N, CA, C and O of each residue as an XYZ file, in Angstrom:
688
protein
N     101.652     89.328    127.811
C     100.635     90.309    127.459
C     100.336     90.200    125.966
O     101.225     89.933    125.157
N      99.086     90.409    125.624
C      98.658     90.406    124.233
C      98.158     91.807    123.874
O      97.653     92.544    124.722
N      98.311     92.147    122.610
C      97.858     93.455    122.146
C      96.534     93.312    121.423
O      96.282     92.330    120.724
N      95.684     94.333    121.613
C      94.371     94.367    120.997
C      94.086     95.772    120.493
O      94.524     96.756    121.088
N      93.353     95.857    119.396
C      92.830     97.129    118.924
C      91.371     97.170    119.331
O      90.588     96.280    118.998
N      91.021     98.219    120.056
C      89.649     98.437    120.499
C      89.070     99.563    119.650
O      89.663    100.638    119.558
N      87.923     99.326    119.031
C      87.218    100.396    118.330
C      85.941    100.681    119.100
O      85.260     99.769    119.570
N      85.629    101.971    119.219
C      84.462    102.377    120.000
C      83.733    103.506    119.291
O      84.353    104.445    118.792
N      82.406    103.403    119.251
C      81.569    104.435    118.634
C      80.331    104.623    119.497
O      79.748    103.657    119.989
N      79.937    105.882    119.672
C      78.714    106.158    120.419
C      78.306    107.599    120.266
O      79.051    108.415    119.722
N      77.110    107.915    120.752
C      76.657    109.298    120.747
C      77.604    110.112    121.625
O      77.892    109.729    122.759
N      78.085    111.231    121.098
C      79.064    112.028    121.829
C      78.444    112.630    123.084
O      77.363    113.218    123.050
N      79.151    112.468    124.171
C      78.767    113.086    125.447
C      79.957    113.024    126.387
O      80.917    112.291    126.150
N      79.881    113.778    127.422
C      80.952    113.833    128.407
C      81.157    112.466    129.065
O      80.192    111.757    129.350
N      82.414    112.107    129.300
C      82.734    110.910    130.055
C      82.978    109.653    129.252
O      83.255    108.605    129.835
N      82.884    109.717    127.924
C      83.071    108.500    127.128
C      84.495    107.964    127.195
O      84.698    106.758    127.334
N      85.477    108.846    127.100
C      86.866    108.390    127.177
C      87.145    107.821    128.570
O      87.831    106.808    128.704
N      86.616    108.468    129.595
C      86.795    107.967    130.960
C      86.164    106.585    131.121
O      86.748    105.711    131.761
N      84.980    106.380    130.548
C      84.324    105.072    130.640
C      85.141    104.000    129.927
O      85.295    102.888    130.433
N      85.664    104.340    128.747
C      86.479    103.387    127.992
C      87.783    103.087    128.737
O      88.194    101.931    128.838
N      88.422    104.122    129.250
C      89.674    103.942    129.994
C      89.448    103.120    131.259
O      90.287    102.296    131.621
N      88.329    103.339    131.926
C      88.008    102.560    133.129
C      87.816    101.089    132.797
O      88.299    100.217    133.519
N      87.108    100.810    131.699
C      86.890     99.414    131.304
C      88.214     98.719    131.014
O      88.419     97.572    131.411
N      89.116     99.417    130.318
C      90.431     98.839    130.012
C      91.209     98.586    131.304
O      91.755     97.500    131.501
N      91.256     99.582    132.175
C      92.006     99.449    133.432
C      91.395     98.380    134.330
O      92.121     97.594    134.939
N      90.063     98.343    134.417
C      89.397     97.351    135.268
C      89.677     95.926    134.814
O      89.638     95.000    135.624
N      89.960     95.740    133.531
C      90.281     94.410    132.998
C      91.775     94.126    133.102
O      92.239     93.092    132.620
N      92.537     95.027    133.723
C      93.976     94.843    133.860
C      94.747     95.205    132.613
O      95.905     94.817    132.456
N      94.108     95.949    131.722
C      94.757     96.338    130.474
C      95.550     97.617    130.607
O      95.360     98.389    131.547
N      96.431     97.831    129.665
C      97.247     99.045    129.611
C      96.974     99.758    128.295
O      97.170     99.182    127.225
N      96.530    100.987    128.364
C      96.210    101.843    127.210
C      97.525    102.310    126.620
O      98.247    103.065    127.272
N      97.868    101.883    125.393
C      99.155    102.197    124.785
C      99.120    103.388    123.841
O     100.002    104.246    123.879
N      98.095    103.440    122.991
C      98.056    104.450    121.936
C      96.608    104.605    121.494
O      95.837    103.647    121.550
N      96.229    105.815    121.051
C      94.849    105.991    120.601
C      94.713    107.133    119.607
O      95.565    108.016    119.512
N      93.614    107.081    118.875
C      93.165    108.148    117.980
C      91.666    108.273    118.215
O      90.936    107.286    118.132
N      91.212    109.473    118.505
C      89.795    109.673    118.812
C      89.312    110.975    118.212
O      90.089    111.902    117.983
N      88.013    111.029    117.960
C      87.459    112.262    117.442
C      85.944    112.252    117.451
O      85.304    111.254    117.784
N      85.396    113.388    117.078
C      83.951    113.580    117.020
C      83.560    113.827    115.566
O      84.128    114.692    114.900
N      82.599    113.071    115.089
C      82.091    113.217    113.733
C      80.574    113.137    113.764
O      80.012    112.161    114.261
N      79.906    114.161    113.235
C      78.445    114.174    113.110
C      77.741    113.802    114.410
O      76.774    113.040    114.405
N      78.233    114.344    115.526
C      77.608    114.080    116.813
C      77.943    112.735    117.414
O      77.412    112.372    118.464
N      78.816    111.992    116.762
C      79.252    110.691    117.277
C      80.693    110.792    117.752
O      81.499    111.530    117.184
N      81.003    110.050    118.788
C      82.376    109.886    119.253
C      82.884    108.602    118.629
O      82.187    107.588    118.645
N      84.095    108.631    118.075
C      84.697    107.421    117.519
C      86.148    107.361    117.956
O      86.849    108.373    117.949
N      86.593    106.188    118.331
C      87.973    106.049    118.762
C      88.530    104.675    118.464
O      87.805    103.683    118.387
N      89.833    104.649    118.300
C      90.564    103.383    118.206
C      91.683    103.448    119.236
O      92.354    104.469    119.386
N      91.867    102.350    119.933
C      92.829    102.299    121.030
C      93.643    101.009    120.916
O      93.089     99.936    120.680
N      94.944    101.123    121.082
C      95.806     99.949    121.177
C      95.986     99.648    122.652
O      96.417    100.503    123.427
N      95.648     98.411    123.035
C      95.651     98.011    124.440
C      96.520     96.767    124.610
O      96.514     95.871    123.766
N      97.257     96.726    125.702
C      97.990     95.543    126.133
C      97.186     94.915    127.267
O      96.833     95.615    128.215
N      96.887     93.623    127.203
C      96.101     92.977    128.254
C      96.547     91.541    128.433
O      96.976     90.888    127.482
N      96.444     91.052    129.661
C      96.789     89.667    129.963
C      95.716     88.709    129.485
O      96.019     87.621    128.994
N      94.454     89.113    129.629
C      93.347     88.195    129.403
C      92.315     88.806    128.468
O      91.658     89.786    128.816
N      92.173     88.228    127.283
C      91.221     88.741    126.295
C      89.789     88.629    126.797
O      88.982     89.521    126.536
N      89.457     87.574    127.500
C      88.070     87.399    127.941
C      87.681     88.452    128.979
O      86.555     88.947    128.957
N      88.587     88.797    129.879
C      88.295     89.859    130.861
C      88.123     91.198    130.165
O      87.219     91.968    130.491
N      88.997     91.468    129.206
C      88.905     92.719    128.462
C      87.601     92.758    127.669
O      86.912     93.778    127.669
N      87.258     91.670    127.000
C      86.017     91.615    126.229
C      84.807     91.814    127.139
O      83.866     92.515    126.766
N      84.819     91.212    128.322
C      83.692     91.351    129.253
C      83.551     92.798    129.722
O      82.441     93.327    129.779
N      84.667     93.434    130.058
C      84.617     94.826    130.528
C      84.135     95.754    129.420
O      83.334     96.655    129.668
N      84.618     95.540    128.206
C      84.196     96.376    127.080
C      82.750     96.073    126.691
O      82.004     96.980    126.320
N      82.355     94.810    126.773
C      80.990     94.419    126.447
C      79.968     95.085    127.359
O      78.843     95.355    126.938
N      80.349     95.350    128.603
C      79.451     96.024    129.539
C      79.125     97.432    129.040
O      78.011     97.917    129.239
N      80.090     98.090    128.393
C      79.829     99.423    127.836
C      78.729     99.353    126.773
O      77.858    100.220    126.707
N      78.784     98.309    125.947
C      77.753     98.128    124.926
C      76.413     97.788    125.534
O      75.384     98.317    125.113
N      76.416     96.907    126.522
C      75.174     96.494    127.170
C      74.511     97.665    127.883
O      73.284     97.744    127.947
N      75.317     98.568    128.415
C      74.788     99.740    129.115
C      74.414    100.868    128.155
O      73.910    101.906    128.585
N      74.661    100.668    126.846
C      74.324    101.688    125.865
C      75.289    102.863    125.826
O      74.973    103.908    125.257
N      76.457    102.700    126.423
C      77.441    103.784    126.468
C      78.172    103.882    125.137
O      78.214    104.948    124.523
N      78.742    102.777    124.696
C      79.525    102.727    123.453
C      79.348    101.372    122.787
O      79.206    100.356    123.467
N      79.356    101.357    121.474
C      79.467    100.102    120.732
C      80.957     99.840    120.588
O      81.685    100.666    120.037
N      81.410     98.698    121.080
C      82.839     98.423    121.146
C      83.152     97.103    120.472
O      82.411     96.129    120.611
N      84.267     97.077    119.731
C      84.756     95.839    119.120
C      86.209     95.639    119.521
O      86.961     96.603    119.673
N      86.591     94.402    119.687
C      87.945     94.039    120.098
C      88.563     93.159    119.010
O      87.968     92.167    118.589
N      89.756     93.531    118.565
C      90.458     92.788    117.516
C      91.880     92.504    117.984
O      92.566     93.402    118.472
N      92.320     91.272    117.839
C      93.683     90.912    118.208
C      94.678     91.676    117.342
O      94.485     91.832    116.136
N      95.734     92.145    117.974
C      96.798     92.860    117.254
C      98.141     92.203    117.525
O      99.177     92.868    117.524
N      98.121     90.897    117.758
C      99.357     90.190    118.074
C     100.211     89.835    116.872
O     101.368     89.444    117.028
N      99.661     89.965    115.682
C     100.463     89.681    114.488
C     101.628     90.661    114.449
O     101.478     91.816    114.847
N     102.766     90.223    113.984
C     103.900     91.141    113.920
C     103.577     92.310    112.996
O     102.954     92.149    111.947
N     104.022     93.493    113.420
C     103.791     94.671    112.593
C     104.615     94.557    111.325
O     105.770     94.132    111.357
N     104.006     94.944    110.197
C     104.777     94.895    108.949
C     105.957     95.850    109.034
O     105.902     96.878    109.708
N     106.998     95.494    108.350
C     108.148     96.388    108.343
C     107.755     97.684    107.653
O     106.912     97.695    106.756
N     108.369     98.760    108.079
C     108.042    100.063    107.504
C     108.293    100.049    106.006
O     109.258     99.467    105.512
N     107.396    100.704    105.314
C     107.550    100.800    103.867
C     108.843    101.535    103.550
O     109.262    102.431    104.284
N     109.461    101.146    102.457
C     110.699    101.800    102.062
C     110.445    103.203    101.571
O     109.299    103.630    101.427
N     111.496    103.899    101.323
C     111.370    105.248    100.797
C     111.198    106.279    101.878
O     111.313    105.998    103.071
N     110.923    107.465    101.432
C     110.893    108.588    102.369
C     109.478    108.901    102.844
O     108.503    108.675    102.128
N     109.384    109.429    104.073
C     108.083    109.895    104.549
C     107.763    111.234    103.883
O     108.661    112.008    103.551
N     106.474    111.488    103.696
C     106.046    112.726    103.052
C     104.697    113.119    103.621
O     103.834    112.266    103.831
N     104.513    114.395    103.869
C     103.207    114.909    104.286
C     102.559    115.532    103.060
O     103.172    116.339    102.362
N     101.323    115.153    102.810
C     100.600    115.607    101.626
C      99.353    116.366    102.072
O      98.515    115.830    102.797
N      99.239    117.619    101.633
C      98.053    118.436    101.883
C      97.332    118.617    100.552
O      97.949    118.985     99.552
N      96.039    118.359    100.542
C      95.253    118.483     99.322
C      94.077    119.417     99.606
O      93.423    119.298    100.642
N      93.813    120.340     98.689
C      92.682    121.250     98.789
C      92.025    121.349     97.422
O      92.696    121.551     96.410
N      90.712    121.205     97.403
C      89.986    121.316     96.139
C      88.495    121.391     96.377
O      88.037    121.247     97.510
N      87.741    121.614     95.332
C      86.287    121.614     95.451
C      85.820    120.205     95.790
O      86.256    119.232     95.175
N      84.936    120.106     96.768
C      84.435    118.798     97.167
C      83.492    118.249     96.111
O      82.787    118.996     95.433
N      83.493    116.925     95.983
C      82.581    116.226     95.090
C      82.570    114.750     95.496
O      83.538    114.264     96.083
N      81.495    114.040     95.192
C      81.469    112.612     95.513
C      82.636    111.898     94.816
O      82.909    112.134     93.639
N      83.306    111.036     95.554
C      84.391    110.244     94.986
C      85.769    110.857     95.104
O      86.736    110.253     94.641
N      85.903    112.031     95.703
C      87.218    112.674     95.740
C      88.211    111.880     96.588
O      89.392    111.815     96.247
N      87.757    111.281     97.674
C      88.676    110.469     98.492
C      89.118    109.240     97.701
O      90.283    108.847     97.758
N      88.196    108.641     96.970
C      88.538    107.499     96.115
C      89.589    107.902     95.084
O      90.545    107.164     94.842
N      89.408    109.072     94.481
C      90.337    109.530     93.450
C      91.727    109.810     94.028
O      92.735    109.369     93.476
N      91.771    110.540     95.135
C      93.067    110.890     95.737
C      93.779    109.635     96.237
O      94.966    109.446     95.970
N      93.061    108.781     96.961
C      93.703    107.559     97.474
C      94.093    106.638     96.323
O      95.108    105.946     96.407
N      93.314    106.619     95.263
C      93.648    105.817     94.084
C      94.900    106.319     93.391
O      95.725    105.526     92.937
N      95.046    107.643     93.309
C      96.251    108.216     92.708
C      97.482    107.816     93.510
O      98.521    107.483     92.940
N      97.362    107.851     94.846
C      98.487    107.444     95.699
C      98.771    105.953     95.548
O      99.928    105.547     95.434
N      97.724    105.142     95.546
C      97.892    103.692     95.416
C      98.533    103.323     94.081
O      99.326    102.384     94.007
N      98.187    104.065     93.025
C      98.752    103.756     91.703
C     100.268    103.941     91.673
O     100.955    103.375     90.821
N     100.777    104.732     92.602
C     102.224    104.940     92.706
C     102.863    104.018     93.743
O     104.080    104.032     93.927
N     102.042    103.222     94.417
C     102.558    102.341     95.463
C     102.812    103.059     96.777
O     103.527    102.544     97.636
N     102.230    104.249     96.943
C     102.402    105.042     98.156
C     101.555    104.444     99.275
O     100.401    104.080     99.052
N     102.118    104.341    100.471
C     101.413    103.836    101.641
C     100.899    105.014    102.458
O     101.664    105.907    102.823
N      99.596    105.011    102.744
C      99.023    106.046    103.602
C      99.138    105.570    105.042
O      98.560    104.549    105.415
N      99.881    106.310    105.843
C     100.058    105.950    107.249
C      99.011    106.614    108.136
O      98.593    106.036    109.139
N      98.590    107.809    107.779
C      97.529    108.504    108.500
C      96.852    109.463    107.538
O      97.505    110.097    106.709
N      95.524    109.564    107.660
C      94.758    110.423    106.766
C      93.673    111.126    107.561
O      92.879    110.483    108.247
N      93.641    112.448    107.467
C      92.573    113.259    108.048
C      91.938    114.036    106.908
O      92.639    114.643    106.098
N      90.613    114.019    106.841
C      89.908    114.765    105.802
C      88.806    115.592    106.449
O      88.326    115.278    107.539
N      88.417    116.651    105.756
C      87.277    117.440    106.188
C      86.735    118.222    105.006
O      87.404    118.379    103.985
N      85.517    118.707    105.161
C      84.951    119.634    104.195
C      84.587    120.897    104.961
O      84.282    120.855    106.152
N      84.626    122.025    104.250
C      84.256    123.306    104.849
C      83.666    124.176    103.755
O      83.903    123.959    102.567
N      82.892    125.167    104.179
C      82.287    126.077    103.216
C      83.375    126.855    102.496
O      84.335    127.324    103.106
N      83.206    126.980    101.203
C      84.154    127.758    100.399
C      83.901    129.248    100.638
O      82.777    129.651    100.936
N      84.939    130.052    100.509
C      84.731    131.494    100.632
C      83.718    131.960     99.594
O      83.624    131.393     98.505
N      82.989    132.961     99.929
C      81.988    133.559     99.031
C      80.812    132.606     98.796
O      80.064    132.779     97.834
N      80.641    131.599     99.666
C      79.488    130.710     99.577
C      79.402    129.894     98.305
O      78.306    129.607     97.824
N      80.536    129.519     97.760
C      80.566    128.805     96.482
C      80.778    127.309     96.685
O      81.726    126.749     96.134
N      79.921    126.646     97.461
C      80.016    125.201     97.649
C      80.921    124.811     98.792
O      81.215    125.613     99.678
N      81.360    123.564     98.759
C      82.221    123.010     99.795
C      83.624    122.784     99.268
O      83.825    122.429     98.106
N      84.597    123.000    100.157
C      85.983    122.660     99.848
C      86.328    121.360    100.555
O      85.869    121.108    101.669
N      87.123    120.553     99.915
C      87.634    119.311    100.481
C      89.084    119.537    100.875
O      89.863    120.108    100.112
N      89.443    119.085    102.078
C      90.831    119.150    102.524
C      91.257    117.772    102.999
O      90.499    117.068    103.666
N      92.471    117.398    102.649
C      93.057    116.158    103.144
C      94.454    116.464    103.655
O      95.188    117.256    103.064
N      94.804    115.834    104.744
C      96.133    115.951    105.333
C      96.587    114.512    105.578
O      96.017    113.814    106.416
N      97.602    114.074    104.853
C      98.023    112.676    104.934
C      99.510    112.561    105.210
O     100.320    113.301    104.651
N      99.855    111.629    106.073
C     101.238    111.214    106.244
C     101.385    109.948    105.412
O     100.690    108.958    105.640
N     102.286    109.989    104.454
C     102.464    108.853    103.551
C     103.926    108.442    103.534
O     104.804    109.147    104.033
N     104.156    107.281    102.944
C     105.519    106.783    102.762
C     105.668    106.411    101.296
O     104.888    105.632    100.748
N     106.689    106.987    100.677
C     106.940    106.748     99.258
C     107.791    105.502     99.069
O     108.772    105.306     99.786
N     107.424    104.662     98.111
C     108.286    103.517     97.809
C     109.528    104.005     97.064
O     109.556    105.122     96.549
N     110.531    103.172     97.016
C     111.748    103.514     96.279
C     111.412    103.887     94.852
O     110.616    103.223     94.188
N     112.022    104.945     94.397
C     111.850    105.367     93.020
C     110.693    106.324     92.774
O     110.574    106.863     91.674
N     109.835    106.550     93.770
C     108.727    107.495     93.606
C     109.126    108.804     94.274
O     109.516    108.829     95.441
N     109.024    109.875     93.523
C     109.429    111.193     94.031
C     108.213    111.978     94.519
O     107.082    111.694     94.122
N     108.452    112.964     95.379
C     107.355    113.852     95.768
C     106.698    114.526     94.561
O     105.480    114.709     94.544
N     107.487    114.893     93.563
C     106.904    115.510     92.373
C     105.941    114.568     91.660
O     104.933    115.019     91.117
N     106.229    113.274     91.652
C     105.323    112.307     91.030
C     103.993    112.268     91.784
O     102.933    112.120     91.176
N     104.055    112.401     93.098
C     102.833    112.435     93.907
C     102.017    113.675     93.556
O     100.806    113.589     93.352
N     102.677    114.820     93.486
C     101.991    116.069     93.155
C     101.312    115.960     91.780
O     100.138    116.301     91.634
N     102.044    115.493     90.797
C     101.510    115.387     89.436
C     100.304    114.451     89.399
O      99.302    114.764     88.757
N     100.387    113.306     90.080
C      99.289    112.329     90.058
C      98.018    112.903     90.677
O      96.923    112.678     90.160
N      98.150    113.636     91.770
C      96.961    114.190     92.428
C      96.427    115.394     91.654
O      95.218    115.521     91.460
N      97.314    116.271     91.215
C      96.862    117.455     90.483
C      96.221    117.090     89.148
O      95.433    117.869     88.612
N      96.546    115.923     88.604
C      95.938    115.482     87.341
C      94.462    115.118     87.510
O      93.756    114.961     86.514
N      93.988    114.983     88.730
C      92.598    114.598     88.973
C      91.610    115.692     88.585
O      90.507    115.402     88.121
N      92.006    116.946     88.774
C      91.118    118.071     88.443
C      91.928    119.354     88.434
O      92.961    119.458     89.096
N      91.447    120.331     87.676
C      92.167    121.603     87.564
C      92.109    122.423     88.848
O      92.927    123.323     89.039
N      91.142    122.122     89.743
C      90.977    122.937     90.944
C      91.634    122.334     92.192
O      91.402    122.816     93.300
N      92.433    121.311     92.028
C      93.092    120.685     93.175
C      94.486    121.278     93.353
O      95.272    121.379     92.410
N      94.766    121.670     94.614
C      96.075    122.203     94.972
C      96.730    121.202     95.911
O      96.092    120.706     96.840
N      97.989    120.908     95.674
C      98.732    119.951     96.497
C      99.942    120.648     97.083
O     100.687    121.322     96.372
N     100.137    120.484     98.386
C     101.317    121.007     99.062
C     102.016    119.824     99.704
O     101.375    118.992    100.347
N     103.327    119.744     99.533
C     104.097    118.617    100.059
C     105.118    119.112    101.056
O     105.682    120.196    100.910
N     105.349    118.294    102.082
C     106.331    118.632    103.100
C     107.065    117.340    103.479
O     106.462    116.410    104.014
N     108.359    117.295    103.200
C     109.155    116.111    103.553
C     109.327    116.085    105.064
O     109.819    117.043    105.660
N     108.914    114.969    105.683
C     109.071    114.796    107.126
C     110.509    114.419    107.433
O     111.170    113.710    106.675
N     110.960    114.910    108.550
C     112.286    114.513    109.042
C     112.068    113.409    110.051
O     111.297    113.580    110.994
N     112.734    112.272    109.872
C     112.590    111.164    110.831
C     113.691    111.223    111.844
O     113.752    110.380    112.739
């Protein structure tokens, strides 16, 4: 069996996950893991699939695109997974006034410390009292040896006076 990452995007409507799951199953694939969500009226998902035959899987997924159901891409995932980053896992919550470039700034602050982002969820929401938009980020990260949670807090909080950082050490 070979592993593949399937990415799918389309106009959100009922039955998209069922259509994607059917295409995988019809090609003899096994759905291993996924992340899916709705953004701006679009459905987007990534799925890790185990399959015997890439061409059968590609044909089944390609039919979804041809039928206008989902735009789908297939990428081989047979390369060995990198070893887990050293150091401790950490959950990072960030809240601040939204502005262009804030994701670049926050991710850059983490990268400057050698922190690996394992998962990142972001959103914006109206600020209380109608004072613009708030930016929120929720990230699972892994700290390299020698980097402390306090160093992460300091690096992110240095970006602006209105950014609040909350840290939670994950238990593995």
